[in-house]
Coordinates of C-alpha atoms and ligand atoms in Angstrom, one line a residue:
M7 CA 15.7 11.3 10.1
T8 CA 13.7 8.5 10.0
L9 CA 10.6 7.3 12.0
F10 CA 11.0 3.7 11.5
A11 CA 13.6 1.4 11.2
S12 CA 14.4 0.1 7.3
T13 CA 14.5 -3.2 6.8
T14 CA 17.9 -3.6 5.4
R15 CA 19.6 -1.3 8.1
A16 CA 18.3 -2.7 10.9
I17 CA 16.6 -6.2 12.1
P18 CA 12.9 -5.0 12.6
H19 CA 10.9 -6.7 15.6
S20 CA 9.3 -9.7 13.6
R21 CA 5.4 -9.3 14.8
A22 CA 2.7 -12.1 14.9
A23 CA 0.1 -9.7 12.8
P24 CA 1.4 -7.4 10.0
R25 CA 1.8 -3.6 11.2
H26 CA 1.2 -2.8 7.1
L27 CA -0.6 -3.8 4.6
A28 CA -0.1 -3.6 1.1
I29 CA -2.3 -4.0 -1.4
I30 CA -2.4 -4.0 -5.3
M31 CA -6.1 -4.5 -6.5
D32 CA -6.2 -6.2 -9.5
G33 CA -8.7 -8.2 -11.8
N34 CA -11.5 -5.3 -11.9
G35 CA -12.2 -5.5 -15.3
R36 CA -11.9 -9.4 -15.7
W37 CA -14.3 -9.9 -13.0
A38 CA -17.2 -7.7 -14.8
K39 CA -15.8 -9.6 -18.7
K40 CA -16.9 -12.8 -17.0
R41 CA -20.3 -11.2 -16.2
F42 CA -20.8 -9.9 -19.6
L43 CA -20.6 -6.3 -17.7
P44 CA -18.3 -2.9 -18.8
R45 CA -15.1 -3.0 -17.5
V46 CA -15.7 -0.2 -14.7
A47 CA -18.7 -2.1 -13.7
G48 CA -15.8 -4.0 -11.8
H49 CA -14.0 -1.0 -10.8
Q50 CA -17.4 0.4 -9.0
Q51 CA -18.1 -3.1 -7.3
G52 CA -14.1 -2.6 -6.5
V53 CA -15.2 0.2 -4.3
E54 CA -17.3 -1.9 -2.1
T55 CA -14.2 -3.9 -1.5
V56 CA -12.4 -1.2 -0.2
R57 CA -14.6 -0.5 2.0
A58 CA -15.1 -3.8 3.5
V59 CA -11.1 -4.3 3.8
V60 CA -10.7 -0.8 5.3
K61 CA -13.4 -1.7 8.4
A62 CA -11.6 -5.6 8.5
C63 CA -8.1 -3.7 8.5
I64 CA -9.3 -1.7 11.4
E65 CA -10.6 -4.8 13.3
R66 CA -7.8 -6.9 13.5
G67 CA -5.7 -4.0 15.0
I68 CA -3.3 -3.4 11.0
E69 CA -2.3 0.3 11.3
Y70 CA -1.1 0.8 8.1
L71 CA -3.2 0.2 4.7
T72 CA -1.9 0.9 1.5
L73 CA -4.1 0.3 -1.9
F74 CA -2.7 0.6 -5.3
A75 CA -5.4 2.7 -7.0
F76 CA -3.7 3.7 -10.2
S77 CA -0.6 3.6 -11.4
S78 CA 1.6 5.7 -13.2
E79 CA 1.3 3.3 -16.0
N80 CA -2.8 3.1 -16.1
W81 CA -3.2 6.3 -18.3
R82 CA -1.9 4.3 -21.3
R83 CA -5.7 3.0 -20.7
P84 CA -8.4 4.0 -23.4
A85 CA -9.2 7.9 -21.9
E86 CA -13.0 6.7 -21.6
E87 CA -11.7 4.2 -18.4
V88 CA -9.1 6.6 -17.3
G89 CA -12.1 9.2 -17.1
F90 CA -14.4 7.2 -15.3
L91 CA -11.3 6.3 -12.8
M92 CA -11.4 9.9 -12.4
N93 CA -14.9 10.3 -11.7
L94 CA -14.9 7.6 -9.6
F95 CA -12.2 8.8 -7.2
V96 CA -13.9 11.7 -6.9
A97 CA -17.0 10.3 -5.8
A98 CA -15.6 7.4 -3.5
L99 CA -14.1 10.9 -2.0
Q100 CA -16.9 12.8 -1.5
R101 CA -18.9 9.7 -0.3
E102 CA -16.4 8.1 2.6
V103 CA -13.9 10.7 3.7
G104 CA -16.7 11.4 6.6
R105 CA -17.2 8.2 7.8
L106 CA -13.0 7.5 7.3
H107 CA -13.3 10.5 9.8
K108 CA -15.8 8.9 12.3
N109 CA -13.8 5.9 12.1
G110 CA -10.9 7.1 12.9
V111 CA -9.1 6.8 9.8
R112 CA -6.4 8.9 9.1
L113 CA -6.4 9.4 4.8
R114 CA -3.2 10.7 2.7
V115 CA -2.6 10.1 -0.7
V116 CA 0.6 9.8 -2.6
G117 CA 1.5 10.0 -6.4
D118 CA 2.0 12.7 -8.8
L119 CA -1.6 14.2 -8.3
S120 CA 0.0 17.6 -10.2
A121 CA -1.9 15.6 -13.3
F122 CA -5.1 15.3 -11.6
E123 CA -7.5 17.8 -12.3
P124 CA -8.3 20.7 -9.7
R125 CA -11.4 19.7 -8.1
L126 CA -9.9 15.9 -7.1
I127 CA -6.8 17.5 -5.7
E128 CA -8.7 19.9 -3.4
L129 CA -10.9 17.3 -2.4
I130 CA -8.0 14.9 -1.5
R131 CA -6.2 17.8 0.1
R132 CA -9.3 18.6 2.2
G133 CA -9.9 15.0 3.3
E134 CA -6.4 14.9 4.1
S135 CA -6.4 17.7 6.5
L136 CA -9.6 16.6 8.0
T137 CA -8.6 13.3 9.1
A138 CA -4.8 14.0 9.9
G139 CA -5.8 13.7 13.8
N140 CA -6.3 10.3 13.5
D141 CA -4.5 7.5 15.0
K142 CA -6.7 3.6 14.2
L143 CA -5.8 3.4 10.4
T144 CA -3.3 5.0 8.5
L145 CA -5.8 4.4 4.4
T146 CA -3.2 5.4 2.4
I147 CA -4.1 5.2 -1.8
A148 CA -1.6 5.7 -3.9
A149 CA -3.1 7.3 -7.1
N150 CA -0.8 8.1 -10.2
Y151 CA 2.0 6.4 -8.4
G152 CA 5.1 4.5 -9.2
G153 CA 7.5 3.3 -7.3
R154 CA 10.7 4.6 -9.9
W155 CA 8.2 8.1 -9.7
D156 CA 9.0 7.6 -6.2
L157 CA 12.7 7.0 -6.0
M158 CA 13.2 9.9 -8.7
Q159 CA 11.6 12.9 -6.4
A160 CA 13.4 11.7 -3.7
F161 CA 16.4 11.3 -4.8
N162 CA 15.8 14.8 -6.9
G163 CA 14.4 16.6 -3.6
L164 CA 18.3 15.1 -1.5
A165 CA 20.4 16.0 -3.9
L166 CA 18.7 20.0 -4.1
A167 CA 18.2 19.8 0.2
H168 CA 21.6 18.4 0.3
P169 CA 23.9 19.2 -2.6
E170 CA 27.0 19.5 -0.2
K171 CA 26.8 15.5 0.2
A172 CA 26.4 14.2 -3.6
G173 CA 28.1 11.0 -3.8
A174 CA 27.7 10.2 -0.6
Y175 CA 24.2 10.0 0.3
T176 CA 23.3 7.1 2.4
E177 CA 19.3 4.8 2.9
A178 CA 18.6 6.9 5.7
D179 CA 19.0 10.5 4.0
L180 CA 16.6 9.1 1.2
E181 CA 14.0 8.0 3.2
P182 CA 12.7 11.3 4.5
F183 CA 12.0 12.3 0.6
L184 CA 10.2 9.1 0.2
A185 CA 6.1 9.8 -0.6
M186 CA 5.4 7.2 2.2
S187 CA 8.1 8.1 5.0
Y188 CA 5.4 8.4 7.3
A189 CA 5.1 4.7 7.4
P190 CA 6.7 1.8 8.0
E191 CA 8.0 -0.4 5.4
P192 CA 5.1 -2.8 4.2
D193 CA 5.3 -6.5 6.1
L194 CA 2.9 -8.4 3.8
F195 CA 1.8 -7.7 0.3
I196 CA -0.9 -8.8 -1.5
R197 CA -1.9 -8.8 -5.4
T198 CA -5.3 -10.1 -6.2
G199 CA -6.0 -11.1 -9.7
G200 CA -4.0 -13.8 -10.7
E201 CA -0.4 -11.7 -11.9
Q202 CA 2.5 -12.4 -9.9
R203 CA 4.1 -8.8 -10.6
I204 CA 4.7 -5.5 -8.8
S205 CA 3.8 -3.3 -11.8
N206 CA 6.0 -0.3 -10.3
F207 CA 4.5 0.0 -6.8
L208 CA 6.7 0.7 -3.8
L209 CA 9.7 -0.6 -4.9
W210 CA 11.8 0.7 -2.2
Q211 CA 9.9 -0.4 0.5
L212 CA 8.7 -3.9 -0.6
A213 CA 12.8 -4.7 0.1
Y214 CA 11.5 -7.8 2.7
C215 CA 8.1 -7.5 2.1
E216 CA 6.0 -10.8 2.4
L217 CA 4.2 -11.6 -0.7
F218 CA 1.1 -12.9 -0.9
F219 CA -0.7 -13.7 -4.4
T220 CA -4.0 -14.5 -5.0
D221 CA -6.3 -15.5 -8.2
T222 CA -9.0 -13.7 -6.9
F223 CA -10.8 -10.5 -8.7
W224 CA -10.7 -7.8 -6.4
P225 CA -14.4 -7.4 -6.5
D226 CA -14.7 -11.0 -5.2
F227 CA -11.9 -10.7 -2.4
D228 CA -13.8 -10.7 1.3
T229 CA -12.2 -10.7 4.9
A230 CA -11.6 -14.5 4.5
M231 CA -9.5 -14.3 1.9
L232 CA -7.9 -11.6 3.7
D233 CA -7.2 -13.8 6.8
T234 CA -6.0 -16.6 4.5
A235 CA -3.0 -13.9 3.4
I236 CA -2.4 -12.9 7.0
A237 CA -2.2 -17.0 8.1
S238 CA 0.2 -17.1 5.5
F239 CA 2.3 -14.2 6.6
R240 CA 2.1 -15.7 10.1
R241 CA 3.7 -19.1 9.1
R242 CA 6.5 -17.4 7.6
E243 CA 9.6 -17.2 8.8
R244 CA 11.5 -13.6 8.4
R245 CA 15.1 -13.7 8.4
F246 CA 15.9 -10.5 7.1
G247 CA 19.6 -12.1 6.0
R248 CA 20.1 -14.4 9.1
T249 CA 20.0 -18.2 9.1
S250 CA 17.3 -20.0 10.6
E251 CA 19.4 -21.0 13.3
Q252 CA 20.4 -17.6 14.1
L253 CA 16.6 -16.7 14.9
L254 CA 16.3 -19.6 18.2
E255 CA 19.8 -17.7 19.7
P256 CA 18.3 -15.9 22.4
A257 CA 21.4 -13.5 22.2
M258 CA 20.7 -11.9 19.1
P259 CA 20.9 -8.0 19.3
A260 CA 17.6 -6.3 18.2
L261 CA 15.7 -9.5 18.8
P262 CA 12.2 -9.6 20.5
T263 CA 12.0 -11.8 23.7
T264 CA 8.2 -11.5 24.8
P265 CA 6.3 -13.8 22.8
S266 CA 3.2 -11.4 21.8
E267 CA 6.5 -10.1 19.2
T268 CA 8.2 -13.3 17.8
N269 CA 6.9 -15.2 15.0
A270 CA 6.9 -18.7 16.2
Ligands
IPE26 C1 -7.4 -3.0 -11.1 O1 -8.1 -4.0 -11.8 C2 -7.6 -2.2 -11.2 C3 -6.8 -0.6 -11.6 C4 -6.1 -0.8 -12.4 C5 -7.7 0.7 -12.0 P1 -8.0 -3.4 -13.6 O2 -8.8 -2.8 -14.7 O3 -6.5 -4.2 -14.1 O4 -8.6 -5.1 -13.5 P2 -7.6 -6.5 -14.9 O5 -6.1 -6.9 -14.6 O6 -8.1 -5.8 -16.3 O7 -9.1 -7.8 -14.5
IPE27 C1 -1.8 -2.4 -10.9 O1 -2.3 -3.0 -11.8 C2 -2.1 -1.4 -11.0 C3 -3.7 -1.1 -9.9 C4 -3.8 -2.0 -9.2 C5 -3.4 0.7 -9.8 P1 -2.6 -3.3 -13.2 O2 -3.5 -4.2 -14.5 O3 -2.6 -1.6 -14.1 O4 -1.4 -4.0 -13.7 P2 -0.3 -4.8 -14.9 O5 -0.2 -3.1 -16.2 O6 -1.3 -5.9 -15.5 O7 0.8 -5.2 -14.8
MG28 MG1 -4.8 -5.3 -13.9

């Protein structure tokens, strides 16, 4: 059983502000290149943006922030850049976990952690357990994450747990096995850096997510741009398969009636 309504099986309450924001932080390399700096300088600067965005999300009452930090395909990059990213991850955890904890942030890391060195895995586990009881914001870092990896590990987990049900699995059976079963599906997705693609991020969970793309490189992304994305989200009509006219009918089941919960 999952904790949260699925967008394909129930009509979610439409909210004025996103509850779960998922971001592909892209454009670090190009940000650096534009300044005649090594690509890794862009990654370093990107960490500063992460800090600012986490703070802004807390201030805006966003409950879940999910950041794509390293994809299962990013191992294809030059070894030097991969090594730098790993060290940056270690350094960021060492430096930031205490502050996150003080600010009431619960840290989670999703992805195939088995590929990481033990020192990094240990830091992740320590950060997760230290912050496990916090409830201001759940910050999820997707590291060595791939949407297909997630689906495959979930399918395999389900098949092992319930072999008797093979051939009759439902969406609801699968969802508890997904890496982010502790969070509702994202409402708003942002990709910086100009590309308009999903790059194997949250494939299952983005089914009905509102997508927002900006040319701004991640190190230049700021709270003004975040607010632009949220404003865009607010203007959208989330129909979840229904017609516009149906949204106006008060008798629709599961539709919220309080003004604060509607999209109007
Ligand atoms: C995103 O920035 C960070 C990671 C993928 C780790 P990029 O490094 O992809 O930057 P661009 O796309 O080359 O500019
Ligand atoms: C996606 O960015 C992954 C992360 C931001 C971690 P990439 O820059 O690797 O994406 P592609 O390969 O250009 O689609
Ligand atoms: Mg990129």
